[in-house]
Amino acid sequence: MTATQASELCCPPAKDQADLRPVEGDEADEELATLSKALGHPARVKIVRLLIRKNACICGEIVDELPLAQSTVSQHLKVLKDAGLIRGDVDGPRVCYCVEPHALRRLRALVGGL
Amino acid sequence: MTATQASELCCPPAKDQADLRPVEGDEADEELATLSKALGHPARVKIVRLLIRKNACICGEIVDELPLAQSTVSQHLKVLKDAGLIRGDVDGPRVCYCVEPHALRRLRALVGGL
DNA sequence: TTAGCTCATCGTATATCAACGATGACTGCC
DNA sequence: GGCAGTCATCGTTGATATACGATGAGCTAA
């Protein structure tokens, strides 16, 4: 791997433990709304896809892939992080972003529960 | 059925034809963002659930179920309708709302495609 | 026709979002 | 220490979103 490629710095194999929280009720509604809102912008959808496709991604790589300023991308990353959809691990001067697989599973469960 | 209950006025059995559109690419990203954005508010999640649970629903019933003004609910319904998630059929002085099953399936496919 | 009911739309106020450039914090290298 | 690179945050601007009351449009029944 090269220095400009994200690696296994973050994103551990993610032990698959079941999520036993209900997919209905007020809390589930809030959760689904929060996750949906985070995905409610094309740029953020693209970011999530990018992170999935490359498994992990340095912030700079994401900026290169999108027609947006670095500060704007950083803002979108913050929205996704606040929603729990992605994680950012500091790697020296860089930050390695990756998706939170359990959050994605949770979203699928909530949407499937509709 | 009583006058205050939604019936089979709208929501036909919905013939199950497969959706062949891709779950990736720019168009899919826009679509997922649009649908997600529409679900990105707790009140709208509750509305969708209500419509699913009752199969269909008169606008007034929805207003009764939510702690929001009628005009606000109407606005949320418009957002959901514009996103294609629900449909509203006029029934005399009332409007019968119901979910668009294919839109829900499409959302599941798009989220599943992540 | 009139009255009443249901719902959409308008107008408005406040809050949040989305985008950018500029700046600051932090790291690693010389 | 000083410098370059990477990314987050700040400050700002314009656009949307959210909520409400008030009003209007359309139907039904009297």
mmCIF file of N, CA, C and O (backbone and C1' of nucleotides) in Angstrom, chain D residues 1-3 11-14 17-19 22-24 28-30:
data_model
loop_
_atom_site.group_PDB
_atom_site.id
_atom_site.type_symbol
_atom_site.label_atom_id
_atom_site.label_comp_id
_atom_site.label_asym_id
_atom_site.label_seq_id
_atom_site.Cartn_x
_atom_site.Cartn_y
_atom_site.Cartn_z
ATOM 1 P P DG D 1 10.838 25.299 19.139
ATOM 2 O "O5'" DG D 1 11.341 26.692 18.601
ATOM 3 C "C5'" DG D 1 12.792 26.818 18.508
ATOM 4 C "C4'" DG D 1 13.169 27.108 17.067
ATOM 5 C "C3'" DG D 1 12.041 27.705 16.234
ATOM 6 O "O3'" DG D 1 12.585 28.693 15.352
ATOM 7 C "C1'" DG D 1 12.743 25.663 15.240
ATOM 8 P P DG D 2 11.630 29.723 14.615
ATOM 9 O "O5'" DG D 2 11.417 29.059 13.178
ATOM 10 C "C5'" DG D 2 12.547 28.848 12.334
ATOM 11 C "C4'" DG D 2 12.116 28.083 11.102
ATOM 12 C "C3'" DG D 2 10.821 28.594 10.452
ATOM 13 O "O3'" DG D 2 11.011 28.648 9.047
ATOM 14 C "C1'" DG D 2 10.637 26.281 10.881
ATOM 15 P P DC D 3 9.928 29.292 8.077
ATOM 16 O "O5'" DC D 3 9.525 28.113 7.095
ATOM 17 C "C5'" DC D 3 10.431 27.026 6.881
ATOM 18 C "C4'" DC D 3 9.739 25.915 6.096
ATOM 19 C "C3'" DC D 3 8.447 26.340 5.390
ATOM 20 O "O3'" DC D 3 8.377 25.688 4.139
ATOM 21 C "C1'" DC D 3 7.967 24.597 6.917
ATOM 22 P P DG D 11 -16.167 32.857 14.690
ATOM 23 O "O5'" DG D 11 -16.505 33.628 13.338
ATOM 24 C "C5'" DG D 11 -15.445 34.001 12.453
ATOM 25 C "C4'" DG D 11 -16.019 34.557 11.170
ATOM 26 C "C3'" DG D 11 -17.421 35.160 11.325
ATOM 27 O "O3'" DG D 11 -17.478 36.381 10.605
ATOM 28 C "C1'" DG D 11 -17.466 33.467 9.672
ATOM 29 P P DT D 12 -18.832 37.256 10.581
ATOM 30 O "O5'" DT D 12 -19.397 36.944 9.128
ATOM 31 C "C5'" DT D 12 -18.504 36.977 8.006
ATOM 32 C "C4'" DT D 12 -19.209 36.518 6.752
ATOM 33 C "C3'" DT D 12 -20.656 36.984 6.622
ATOM 34 O "O3'" DT D 12 -20.801 37.715 5.426
ATOM 35 C "C1'" DT D 12 -20.466 34.673 6.135
ATOM 36 P P DT D 13 -22.082 38.608 5.147
ATOM 37 O "O5'" DT D 13 -22.772 37.845 3.920
ATOM 38 C "C5'" DT D 13 -21.986 37.417 2.806
ATOM 39 C "C4'" DT D 13 -22.766 36.379 2.031
ATOM 40 C "C3'" DT D 13 -24.251 36.708 1.870
ATOM 41 O "O3'" DT D 13 -24.577 36.834 0.494
ATOM 42 C "C1'" DT D 13 -23.936 34.455 2.573
ATOM 43 P P DG D 14 -26.007 37.410 0.068
ATOM 44 O "O5'" DG D 14 -26.769 36.089 -0.377
ATOM 45 C "C5'" DG D 14 -26.170 35.231 -1.343
ATOM 46 C "C4'" DG D 14 -26.914 33.919 -1.373
ATOM 47 C "C3'" DG D 14 -28.430 34.053 -1.567
ATOM 48 O "O3'" DG D 14 -28.831 33.109 -2.546
ATOM 49 C "C1'" DG D 14 -27.966 32.757 0.353
ATOM 50 P P DA D 17 -36.034 22.195 1.322
ATOM 51 O "O5'" DA D 17 -36.213 22.389 2.894
ATOM 52 C "C5'" DA D 17 -35.099 22.130 3.724
ATOM 53 C "C4'" DA D 17 -35.495 22.160 5.188
ATOM 54 C "C3'" DA D 17 -36.844 21.549 5.521
ATOM 55 O "O3'" DA D 17 -36.704 20.885 6.764
ATOM 56 C "C1'" DA D 17 -36.827 23.803 6.191
ATOM 57 P P DT D 18 -37.850 19.907 7.288
ATOM 58 O "O5'" DT D 18 -38.611 20.805 8.355
ATOM 59 C "C5'" DT D 18 -37.932 21.171 9.538
ATOM 60 C "C4'" DT D 18 -38.778 22.142 10.326
ATOM 61 C "C3'" DT D 18 -40.218 21.685 10.567
ATOM 62 O "O3'" DT D 18 -40.422 21.606 11.967
ATOM 63 C "C1'" DT D 18 -40.104 23.967 9.915
ATOM 64 P P DA D 19 -41.663 20.747 12.524
ATOM 65 O "O5'" DA D 19 -42.733 21.858 12.892
ATOM 66 C "C5'" DA D 19 -42.489 22.672 14.015
ATOM 67 C "C4'" DA D 19 -43.191 23.997 13.887
ATOM 68 C "C3'" DA D 19 -44.709 23.931 13.728
ATOM 69 O "O3'" DA D 19 -45.327 23.913 14.989
ATOM 70 C "C1'" DA D 19 -43.696 25.681 12.409
ATOM 71 P P DA D 22 -55.346 33.271 13.770
ATOM 72 O "O5'" DA D 22 -55.398 33.535 12.187
ATOM 73 C "C5'" DA D 22 -54.425 34.404 11.609
ATOM 74 C "C4'" DA D 22 -54.697 34.576 10.132
ATOM 75 C "C3'" DA D 22 -56.170 34.651 9.738
ATOM 76 O "O3'" DA D 22 -56.330 35.630 8.714
ATOM 77 C "C1'" DA D 22 -55.142 32.854 8.613
ATOM 78 P P DT D 23 -57.775 36.048 8.219
ATOM 79 O "O5'" DT D 23 -57.828 35.400 6.759
ATOM 80 C "C5'" DT D 23 -56.708 35.583 5.890
ATOM 81 C "C4'" DT D 23 -56.788 34.616 4.733
ATOM 82 C "C3'" DT D 23 -58.167 34.524 4.060
ATOM 83 O "O3'" DT D 23 -57.996 34.787 2.688
ATOM 84 C "C1'" DT D 23 -57.273 32.390 4.443
ATOM 85 P P DG D 24 -59.262 35.000 1.742
ATOM 86 O "O5'" DG D 24 -59.156 33.742 0.768
ATOM 87 C "C5'" DG D 24 -57.897 33.407 0.191
ATOM 88 C "C4'" DG D 24 -57.993 32.067 -0.508
ATOM 89 C "C3'" DG D 24 -59.294 31.852 -1.285
ATOM 90 O "O3'" DG D 24 -59.005 31.091 -2.447
ATOM 91 C "C1'" DG D 24 -59.050 30.165 0.328
ATOM 92 P P DT D 28 -69.145 15.575 -3.173
ATOM 93 O "O5'" DT D 28 -69.954 15.898 -1.836
ATOM 94 C "C5'" DT D 28 -69.258 15.968 -0.588
ATOM 95 C "C4'" DT D 28 -70.234 16.004 0.552
ATOM 96 C "C3'" DT D 28 -71.649 15.516 0.251
ATOM 97 O "O3'" DT D 28 -72.151 14.848 1.390
ATOM 98 C "C1'" DT D 28 -71.707 17.824 0.853
ATOM 99 P P DA D 29 -73.604 14.167 1.356
ATOM 100 O "O5'" DA D 29 -74.404 15.111 2.351
ATOM 101 C "C5'" DA D 29 -73.730 15.613 3.526
ATOM 102 C "C4'" DA D 29 -74.608 16.624 4.225
ATOM 103 C "C3'" DA D 29 -76.106 16.324 4.172
ATOM 104 O "O3'" DA D 29 -76.688 16.688 5.419
ATOM 105 C "C1'" DA D 29 -75.705 18.409 3.165
ATOM 106 P P DA D 30 -78.178 16.329 5.709
ATOM 107 O "O5'" DA D 30 -78.829 17.754 5.932
ATOM 108 C "C5'" DA D 30 -78.180 18.679 6.814
ATOM 109 C "C4'" DA D 30 -78.692 20.080 6.578
ATOM 110 C "C3'" DA D 30 -80.229 20.191 6.569
ATOM 111 O "O3'" DA D 30 -80.624 21.314 7.357
ATOM 112 C "C1'" DA D 30 -79.346 21.135 4.588
#
